[in-house]
PDB file of C-alpha atoms in Angstrom:
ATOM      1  CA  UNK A 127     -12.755-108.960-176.122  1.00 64.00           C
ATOM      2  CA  UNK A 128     -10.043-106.159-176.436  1.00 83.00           C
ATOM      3  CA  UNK A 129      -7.825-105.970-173.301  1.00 94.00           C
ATOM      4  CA  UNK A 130      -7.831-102.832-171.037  1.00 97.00           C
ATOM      5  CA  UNK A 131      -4.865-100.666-169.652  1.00 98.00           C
ATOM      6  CA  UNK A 132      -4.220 -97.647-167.791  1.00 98.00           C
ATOM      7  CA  UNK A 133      -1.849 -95.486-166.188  1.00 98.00           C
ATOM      8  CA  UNK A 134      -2.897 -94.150-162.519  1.00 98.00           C
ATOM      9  CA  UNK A 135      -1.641 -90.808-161.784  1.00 98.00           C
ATOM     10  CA  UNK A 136      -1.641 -89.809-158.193  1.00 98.00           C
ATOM     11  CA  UNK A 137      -0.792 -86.270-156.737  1.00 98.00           C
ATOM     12  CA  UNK A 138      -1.353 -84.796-153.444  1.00 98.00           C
ATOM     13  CA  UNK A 139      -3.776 -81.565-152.996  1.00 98.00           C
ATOM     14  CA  UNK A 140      -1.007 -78.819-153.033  1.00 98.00           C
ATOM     15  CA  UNK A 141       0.196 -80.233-156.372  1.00 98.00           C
ATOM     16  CA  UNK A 142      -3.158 -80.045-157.267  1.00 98.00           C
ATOM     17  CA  UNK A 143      -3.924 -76.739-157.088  1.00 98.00           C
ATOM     18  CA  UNK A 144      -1.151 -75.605-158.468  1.00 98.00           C
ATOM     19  CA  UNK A 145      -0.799 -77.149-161.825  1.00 98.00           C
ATOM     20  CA  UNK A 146      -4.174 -75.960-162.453  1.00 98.00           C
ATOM     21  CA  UNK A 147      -3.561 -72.053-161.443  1.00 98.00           C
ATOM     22  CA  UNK A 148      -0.558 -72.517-163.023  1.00 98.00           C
ATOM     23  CA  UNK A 149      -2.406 -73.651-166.058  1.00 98.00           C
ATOM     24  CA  UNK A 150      -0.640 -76.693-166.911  1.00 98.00           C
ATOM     25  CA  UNK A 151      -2.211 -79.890-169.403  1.00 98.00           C
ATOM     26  CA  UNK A 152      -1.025 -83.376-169.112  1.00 98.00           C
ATOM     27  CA  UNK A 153      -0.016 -84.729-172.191  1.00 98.00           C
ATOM     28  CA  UNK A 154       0.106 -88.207-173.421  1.00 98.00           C
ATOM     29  CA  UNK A 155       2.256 -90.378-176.194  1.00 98.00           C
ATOM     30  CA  UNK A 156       2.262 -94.076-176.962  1.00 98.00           C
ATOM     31  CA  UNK A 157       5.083 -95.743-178.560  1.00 98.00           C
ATOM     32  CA  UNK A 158       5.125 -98.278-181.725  1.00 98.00           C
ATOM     33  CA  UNK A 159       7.208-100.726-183.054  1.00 98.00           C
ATOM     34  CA  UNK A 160       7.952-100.288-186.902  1.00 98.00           C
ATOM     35  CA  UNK A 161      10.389-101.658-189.569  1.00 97.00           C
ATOM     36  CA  UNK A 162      10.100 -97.975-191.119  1.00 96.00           C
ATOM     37  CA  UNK A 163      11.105 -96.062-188.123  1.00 97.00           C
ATOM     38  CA  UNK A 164      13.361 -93.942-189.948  1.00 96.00           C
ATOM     39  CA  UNK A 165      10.608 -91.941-191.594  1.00 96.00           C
ATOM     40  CA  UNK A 166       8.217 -92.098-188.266  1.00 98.00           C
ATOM     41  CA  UNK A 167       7.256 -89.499-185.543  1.00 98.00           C
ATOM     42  CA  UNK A 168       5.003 -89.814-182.361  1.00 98.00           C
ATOM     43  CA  UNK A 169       2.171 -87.781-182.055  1.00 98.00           C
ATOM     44  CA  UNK A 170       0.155 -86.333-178.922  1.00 98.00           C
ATOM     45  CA  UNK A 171      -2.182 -88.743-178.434  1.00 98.00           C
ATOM     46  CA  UNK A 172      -4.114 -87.392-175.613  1.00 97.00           C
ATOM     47  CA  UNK A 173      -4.074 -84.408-173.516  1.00 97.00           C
ATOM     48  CA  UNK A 174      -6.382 -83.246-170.092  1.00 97.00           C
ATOM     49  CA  UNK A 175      -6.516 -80.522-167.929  1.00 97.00           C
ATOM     50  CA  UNK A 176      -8.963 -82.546-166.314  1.00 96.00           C
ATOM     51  CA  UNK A 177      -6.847 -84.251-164.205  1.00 98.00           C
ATOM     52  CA  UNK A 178      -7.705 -84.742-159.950  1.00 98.00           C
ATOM     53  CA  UNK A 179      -5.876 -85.727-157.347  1.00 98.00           C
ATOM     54  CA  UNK A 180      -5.738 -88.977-158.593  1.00 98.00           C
ATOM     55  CA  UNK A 181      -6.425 -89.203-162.503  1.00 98.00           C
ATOM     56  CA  UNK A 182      -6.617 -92.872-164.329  1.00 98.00           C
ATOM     57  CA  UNK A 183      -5.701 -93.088-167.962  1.00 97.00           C
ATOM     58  CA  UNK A 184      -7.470 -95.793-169.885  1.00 98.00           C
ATOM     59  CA  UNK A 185      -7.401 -97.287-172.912  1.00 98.00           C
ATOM     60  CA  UNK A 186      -8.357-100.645-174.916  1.00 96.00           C
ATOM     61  CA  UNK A 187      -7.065-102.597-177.716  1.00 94.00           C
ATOM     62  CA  UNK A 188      -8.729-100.905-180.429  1.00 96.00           C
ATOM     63  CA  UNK A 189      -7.517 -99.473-183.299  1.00 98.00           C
ATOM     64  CA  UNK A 190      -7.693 -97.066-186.264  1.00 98.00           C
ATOM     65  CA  UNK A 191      -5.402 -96.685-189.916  1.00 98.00           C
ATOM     66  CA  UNK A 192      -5.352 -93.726-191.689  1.00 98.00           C
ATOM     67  CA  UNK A 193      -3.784 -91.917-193.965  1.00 98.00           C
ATOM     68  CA  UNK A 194      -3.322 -88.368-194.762  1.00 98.00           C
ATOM     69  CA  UNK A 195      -2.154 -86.570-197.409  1.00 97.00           C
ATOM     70  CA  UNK A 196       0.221 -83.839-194.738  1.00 96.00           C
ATOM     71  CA  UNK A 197       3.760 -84.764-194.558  1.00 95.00           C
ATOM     72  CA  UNK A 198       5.666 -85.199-190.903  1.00 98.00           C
ATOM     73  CA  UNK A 199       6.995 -81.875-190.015  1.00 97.00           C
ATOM     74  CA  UNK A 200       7.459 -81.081-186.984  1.00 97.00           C
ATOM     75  CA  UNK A 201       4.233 -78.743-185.033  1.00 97.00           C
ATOM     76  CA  UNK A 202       1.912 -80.227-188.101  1.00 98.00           C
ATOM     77  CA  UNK A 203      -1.350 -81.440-186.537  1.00 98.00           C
ATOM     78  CA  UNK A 204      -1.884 -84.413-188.896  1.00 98.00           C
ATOM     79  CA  UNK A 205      -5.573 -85.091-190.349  1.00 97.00           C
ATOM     80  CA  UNK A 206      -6.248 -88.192-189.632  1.00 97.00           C
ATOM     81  CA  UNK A 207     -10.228 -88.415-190.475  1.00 97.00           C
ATOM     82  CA  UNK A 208      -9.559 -90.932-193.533  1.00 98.00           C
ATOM     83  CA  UNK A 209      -9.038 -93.772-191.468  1.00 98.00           C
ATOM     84  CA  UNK A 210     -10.697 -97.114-191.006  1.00 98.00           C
ATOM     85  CA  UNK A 211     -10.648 -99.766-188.207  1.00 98.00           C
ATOM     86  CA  UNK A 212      -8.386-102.624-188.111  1.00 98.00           C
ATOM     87  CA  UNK A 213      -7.572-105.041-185.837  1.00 97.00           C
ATOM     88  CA  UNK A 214      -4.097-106.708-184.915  1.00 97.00           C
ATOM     89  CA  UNK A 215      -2.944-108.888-187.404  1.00 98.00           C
ATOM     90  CA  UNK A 216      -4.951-107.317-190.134  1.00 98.00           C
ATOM     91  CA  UNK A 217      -3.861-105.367-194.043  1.00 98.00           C
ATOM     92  CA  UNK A 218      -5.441-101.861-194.915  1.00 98.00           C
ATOM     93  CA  UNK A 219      -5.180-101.068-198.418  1.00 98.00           C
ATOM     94  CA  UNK A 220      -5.142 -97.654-199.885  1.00 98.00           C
ATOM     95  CA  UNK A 221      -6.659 -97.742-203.543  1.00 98.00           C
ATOM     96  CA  UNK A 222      -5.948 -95.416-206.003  1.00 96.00           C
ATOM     97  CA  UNK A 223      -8.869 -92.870-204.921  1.00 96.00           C
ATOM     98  CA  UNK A 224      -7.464 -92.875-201.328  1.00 97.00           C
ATOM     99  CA  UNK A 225     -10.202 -95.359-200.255  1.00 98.00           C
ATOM    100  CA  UNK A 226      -9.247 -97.489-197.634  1.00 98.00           C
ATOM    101  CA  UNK A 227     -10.449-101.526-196.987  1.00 98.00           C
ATOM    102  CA  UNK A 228      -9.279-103.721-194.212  1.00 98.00           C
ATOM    103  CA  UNK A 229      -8.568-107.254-195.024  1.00 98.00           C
ATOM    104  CA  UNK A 230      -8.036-110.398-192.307  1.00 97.00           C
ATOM    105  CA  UNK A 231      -5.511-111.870-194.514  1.00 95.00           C
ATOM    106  CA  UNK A 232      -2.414-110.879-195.913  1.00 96.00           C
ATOM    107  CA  UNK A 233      -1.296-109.235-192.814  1.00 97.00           C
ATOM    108  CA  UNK A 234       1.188-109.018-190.435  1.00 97.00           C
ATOM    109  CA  UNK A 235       0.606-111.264-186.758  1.00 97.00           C
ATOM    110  CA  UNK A 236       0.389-108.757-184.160  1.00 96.00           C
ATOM    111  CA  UNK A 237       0.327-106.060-186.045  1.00 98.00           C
ATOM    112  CA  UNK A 238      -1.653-103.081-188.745  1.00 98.00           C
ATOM    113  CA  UNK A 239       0.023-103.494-192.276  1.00 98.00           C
ATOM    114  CA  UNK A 240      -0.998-100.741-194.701  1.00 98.00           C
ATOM    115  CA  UNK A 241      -0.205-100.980-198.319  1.00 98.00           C
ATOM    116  CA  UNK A 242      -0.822 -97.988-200.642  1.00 98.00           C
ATOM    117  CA  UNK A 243      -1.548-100.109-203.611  1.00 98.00           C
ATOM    118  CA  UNK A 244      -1.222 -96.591-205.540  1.00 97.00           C
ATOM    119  CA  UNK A 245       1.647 -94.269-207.017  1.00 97.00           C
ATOM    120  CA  UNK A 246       0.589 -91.454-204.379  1.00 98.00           C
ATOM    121  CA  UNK A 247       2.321 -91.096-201.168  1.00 98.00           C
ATOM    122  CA  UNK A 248       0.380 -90.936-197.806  1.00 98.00           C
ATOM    123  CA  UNK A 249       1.277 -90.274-194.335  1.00 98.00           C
ATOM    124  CA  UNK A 250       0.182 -93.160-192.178  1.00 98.00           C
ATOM    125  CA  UNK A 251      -0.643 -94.619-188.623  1.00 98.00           C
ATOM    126  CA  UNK A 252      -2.789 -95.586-186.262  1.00 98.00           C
ATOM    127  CA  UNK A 253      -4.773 -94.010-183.829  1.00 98.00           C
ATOM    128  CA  UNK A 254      -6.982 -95.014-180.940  1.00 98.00           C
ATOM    129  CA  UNK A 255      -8.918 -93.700-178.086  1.00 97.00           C
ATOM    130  CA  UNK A 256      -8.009 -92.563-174.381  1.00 96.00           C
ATOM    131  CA  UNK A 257     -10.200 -92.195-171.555  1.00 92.00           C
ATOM    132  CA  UNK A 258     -13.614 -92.914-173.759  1.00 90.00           C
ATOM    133  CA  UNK A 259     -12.887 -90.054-176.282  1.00 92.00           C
ATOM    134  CA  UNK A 260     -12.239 -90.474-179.939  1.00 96.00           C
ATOM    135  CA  UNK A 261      -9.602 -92.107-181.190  1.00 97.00           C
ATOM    136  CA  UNK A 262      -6.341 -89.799-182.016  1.00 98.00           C
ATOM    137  CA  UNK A 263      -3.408 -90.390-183.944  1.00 98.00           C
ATOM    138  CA  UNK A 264      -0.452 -91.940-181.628  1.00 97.00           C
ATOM    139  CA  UNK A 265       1.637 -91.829-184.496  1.00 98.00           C
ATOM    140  CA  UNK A 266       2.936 -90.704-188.355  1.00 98.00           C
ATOM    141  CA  UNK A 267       4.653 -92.409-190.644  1.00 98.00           C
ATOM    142  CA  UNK A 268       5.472 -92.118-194.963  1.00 98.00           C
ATOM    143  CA  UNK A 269       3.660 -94.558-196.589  1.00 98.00           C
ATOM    144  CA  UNK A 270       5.403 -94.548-200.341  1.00 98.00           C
ATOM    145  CA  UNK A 271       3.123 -95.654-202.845  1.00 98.00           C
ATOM    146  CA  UNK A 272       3.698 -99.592-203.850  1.00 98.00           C
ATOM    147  CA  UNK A 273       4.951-100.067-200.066  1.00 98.00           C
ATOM    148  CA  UNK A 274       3.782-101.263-197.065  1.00 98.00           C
ATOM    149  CA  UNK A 275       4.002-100.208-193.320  1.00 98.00           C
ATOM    150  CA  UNK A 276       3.904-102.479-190.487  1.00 98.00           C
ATOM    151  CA  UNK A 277       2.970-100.829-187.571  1.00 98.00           C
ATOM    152  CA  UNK A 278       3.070-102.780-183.667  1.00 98.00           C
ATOM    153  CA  UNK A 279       1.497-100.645-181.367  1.00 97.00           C
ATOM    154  CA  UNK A 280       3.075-101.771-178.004  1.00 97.00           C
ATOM    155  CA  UNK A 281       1.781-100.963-174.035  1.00 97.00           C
ATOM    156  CA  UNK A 282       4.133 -98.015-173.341  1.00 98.00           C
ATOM    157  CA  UNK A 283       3.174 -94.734-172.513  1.00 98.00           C
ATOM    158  CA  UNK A 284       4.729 -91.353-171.665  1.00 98.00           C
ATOM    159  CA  UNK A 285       3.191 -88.490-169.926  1.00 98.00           C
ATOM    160  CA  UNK A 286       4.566 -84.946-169.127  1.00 98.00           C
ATOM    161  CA  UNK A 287       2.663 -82.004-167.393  1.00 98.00           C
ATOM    162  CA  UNK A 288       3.430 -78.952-169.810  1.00 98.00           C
ATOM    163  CA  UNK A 289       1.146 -75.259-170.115  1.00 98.00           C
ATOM    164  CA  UNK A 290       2.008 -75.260-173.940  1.00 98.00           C
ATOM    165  CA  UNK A 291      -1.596 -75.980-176.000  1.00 97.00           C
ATOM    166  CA  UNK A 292      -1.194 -78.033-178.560  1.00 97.00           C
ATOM    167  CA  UNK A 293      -3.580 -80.270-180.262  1.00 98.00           C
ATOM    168  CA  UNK A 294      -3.994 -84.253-180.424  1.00 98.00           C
ATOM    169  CA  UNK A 295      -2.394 -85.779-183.258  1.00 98.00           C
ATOM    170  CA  UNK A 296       0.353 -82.875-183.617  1.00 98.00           C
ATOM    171  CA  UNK A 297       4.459 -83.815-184.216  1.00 98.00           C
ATOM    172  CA  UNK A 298       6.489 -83.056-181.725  1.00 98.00           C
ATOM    173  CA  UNK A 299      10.260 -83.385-181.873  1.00 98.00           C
ATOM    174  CA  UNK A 300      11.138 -82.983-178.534  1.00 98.00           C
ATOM    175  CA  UNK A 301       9.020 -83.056-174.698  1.00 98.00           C
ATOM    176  CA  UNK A 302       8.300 -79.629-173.513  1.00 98.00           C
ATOM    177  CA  UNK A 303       9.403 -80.416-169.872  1.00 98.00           C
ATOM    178  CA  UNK A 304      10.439 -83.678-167.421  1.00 98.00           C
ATOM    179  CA  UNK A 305       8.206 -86.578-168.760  1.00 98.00           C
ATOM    180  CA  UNK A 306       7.852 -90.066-167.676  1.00 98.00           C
ATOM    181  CA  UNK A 307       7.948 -93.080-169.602  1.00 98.00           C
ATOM    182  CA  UNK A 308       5.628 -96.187-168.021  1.00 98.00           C
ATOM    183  CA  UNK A 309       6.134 -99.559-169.631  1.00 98.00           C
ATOM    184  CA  UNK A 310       3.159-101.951-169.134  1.00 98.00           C
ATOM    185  CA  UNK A 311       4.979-105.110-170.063  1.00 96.00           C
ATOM    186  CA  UNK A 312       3.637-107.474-167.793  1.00 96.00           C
ATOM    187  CA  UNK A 313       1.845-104.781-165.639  1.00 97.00           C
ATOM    188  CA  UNK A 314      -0.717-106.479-163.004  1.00 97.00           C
ATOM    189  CA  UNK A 315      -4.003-105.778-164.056  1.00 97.00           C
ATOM    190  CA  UNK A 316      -2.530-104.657-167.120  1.00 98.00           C
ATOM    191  CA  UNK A 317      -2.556-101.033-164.761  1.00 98.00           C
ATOM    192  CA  UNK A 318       0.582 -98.937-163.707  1.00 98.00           C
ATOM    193  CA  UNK A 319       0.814 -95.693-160.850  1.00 98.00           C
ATOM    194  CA  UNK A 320       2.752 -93.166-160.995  1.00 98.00           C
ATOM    195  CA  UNK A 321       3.172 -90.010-158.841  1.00 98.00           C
ATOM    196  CA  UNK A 322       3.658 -85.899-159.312  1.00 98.00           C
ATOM    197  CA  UNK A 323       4.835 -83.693-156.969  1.00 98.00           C
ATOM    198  CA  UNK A 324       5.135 -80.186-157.897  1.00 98.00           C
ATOM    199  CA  UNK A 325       8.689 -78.655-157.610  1.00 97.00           C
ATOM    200  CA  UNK A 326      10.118 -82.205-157.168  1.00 98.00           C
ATOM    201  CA  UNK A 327       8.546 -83.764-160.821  1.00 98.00           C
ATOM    202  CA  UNK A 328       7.940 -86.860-161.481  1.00 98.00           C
ATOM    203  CA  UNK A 329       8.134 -90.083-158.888  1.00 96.00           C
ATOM    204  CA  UNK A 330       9.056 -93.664-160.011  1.00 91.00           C
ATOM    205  CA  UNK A 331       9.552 -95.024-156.136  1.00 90.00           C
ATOM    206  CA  UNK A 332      12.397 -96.928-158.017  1.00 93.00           C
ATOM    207  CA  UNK A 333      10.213 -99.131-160.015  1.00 96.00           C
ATOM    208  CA  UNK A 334      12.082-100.661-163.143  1.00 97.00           C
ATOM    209  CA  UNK A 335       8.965-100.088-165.468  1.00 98.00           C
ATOM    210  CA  UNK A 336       9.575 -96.056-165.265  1.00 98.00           C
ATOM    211  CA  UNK A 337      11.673 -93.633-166.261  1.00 98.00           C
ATOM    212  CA  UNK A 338      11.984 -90.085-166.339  1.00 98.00           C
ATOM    213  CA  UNK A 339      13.609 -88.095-168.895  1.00 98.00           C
ATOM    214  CA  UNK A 340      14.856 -84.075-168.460  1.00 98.00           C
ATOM    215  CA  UNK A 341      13.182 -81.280-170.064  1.00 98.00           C
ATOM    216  CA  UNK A 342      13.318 -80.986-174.335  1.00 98.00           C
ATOM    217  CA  UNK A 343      13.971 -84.665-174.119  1.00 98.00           C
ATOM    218  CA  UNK A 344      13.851 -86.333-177.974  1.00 98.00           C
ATOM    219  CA  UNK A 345      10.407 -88.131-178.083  1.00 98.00           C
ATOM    220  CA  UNK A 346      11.422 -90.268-181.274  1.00 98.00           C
ATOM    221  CA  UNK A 347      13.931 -92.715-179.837  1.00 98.00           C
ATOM    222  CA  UNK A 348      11.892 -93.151-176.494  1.00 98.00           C
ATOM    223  CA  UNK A 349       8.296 -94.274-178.877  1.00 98.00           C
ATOM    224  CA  UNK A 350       9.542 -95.483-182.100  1.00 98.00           C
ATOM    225  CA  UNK A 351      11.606 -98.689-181.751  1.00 97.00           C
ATOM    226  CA  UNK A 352      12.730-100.327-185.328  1.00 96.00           C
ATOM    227  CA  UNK A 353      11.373-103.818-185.555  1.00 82.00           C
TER     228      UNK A 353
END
């Protein structure tokens, strides 16, 4: 059975209200390890404006390749409907019509190999779901054809409250405003909380696992970690 994690996000009434007049989303990223980090970007993985006083953030160990045939630019929603499911540990290969088939061998332990046995280059990654919905990309990376991308998708999250609209599975280069990252290593429960208060940002109560990062922060080196 795939474990379960989440992020709680608690906020008092005042900070509430207004986020919401103010018409502000909360946005969501999740990092990856990867020995091809030099080519990767994170992705908006999920956003809400659904969020109450006190908003939980789920998710499971379940997972998605894909590939697409967009490059990584930054503000480039990537397509990521050619994908197929694949578990830890498992290769995807890409054949030479784009066709994708998951194999329990030849893999990677703890992590989604995909190999574009082809001379066509892909963007790649994984996605998964938040919160019940479908699964979005959490991340992009160049798949060369002949190569093969190891990808380690890893319990760390970061969220930011922003009133920019921008779509799951877009690049983005840089936060939009203060944004918190919330590392689940070892997490009881396998759950985190956080706070927001409005004019004061984000609240860590000086827990170790947390850390918040100013305004037009670079998302990169706080989500993609070389291997």
């Amino acid at each position: 059975m795939s474990t379960t994690y989440s992020v709680a996000v608690n906020m008092d009434q005042n900070t509430l209200t207004t986020l919401k007049n103010n018409g502000f989303i909360l946005y969501g990223f999740k990092g990856i390890n990867t020995p091809n980090a030099s080519s990767a970007q994170p992705t908006v993985w999920f956003s809400t404006n659904q969020y109450l006083t006190n908003t939980t953030i789920s998710w499971t160990e379940n997972y998605k390749a894909y590939i697409s045939s967009q490059q990584i630019q930054a503000n480039t929603t990537i397509d990521a409907s050619n994908n197929i499911s694949a578990d830890l540990g498992n290769l995807v290969t890409v054949d030479g019509n784009g066709m994708l088939t998951v194999s329990t061998t030849g893999g990677t332990s703890g992590a989604v190999s995909v190999y574009d046995n082809s001379s066509t280059p892909y963007t790649t990654g994984l996605s998964q779901a938040a919160n019940g919905g479908p699964a979005t990309p959490l991340c992009a990376l160049s798949l060369l054809g002949q190569t093969t991308d190891v990808i380690v998708p890893i319990e760390y999250v970061l969220l930011m409250f922003a009133t920019q609209t921008v779509n799951t599975g877009t690049v983005l280069y840089n936060a939009y405003t203060q944004s918190i990252a919330v590392d689940l290593t070892g997490a009881p429960g396998n759950t985190r909380t956080v706070s927001y208060v409005v004019n004061q940002g984000w609240q860590t109560d000086g827990a170790t696992w947390a850390t918040v990062y100013a305004p037009n922060a670079a998302l990169k080196p706080l989500l993609i970690n070389p291997m």
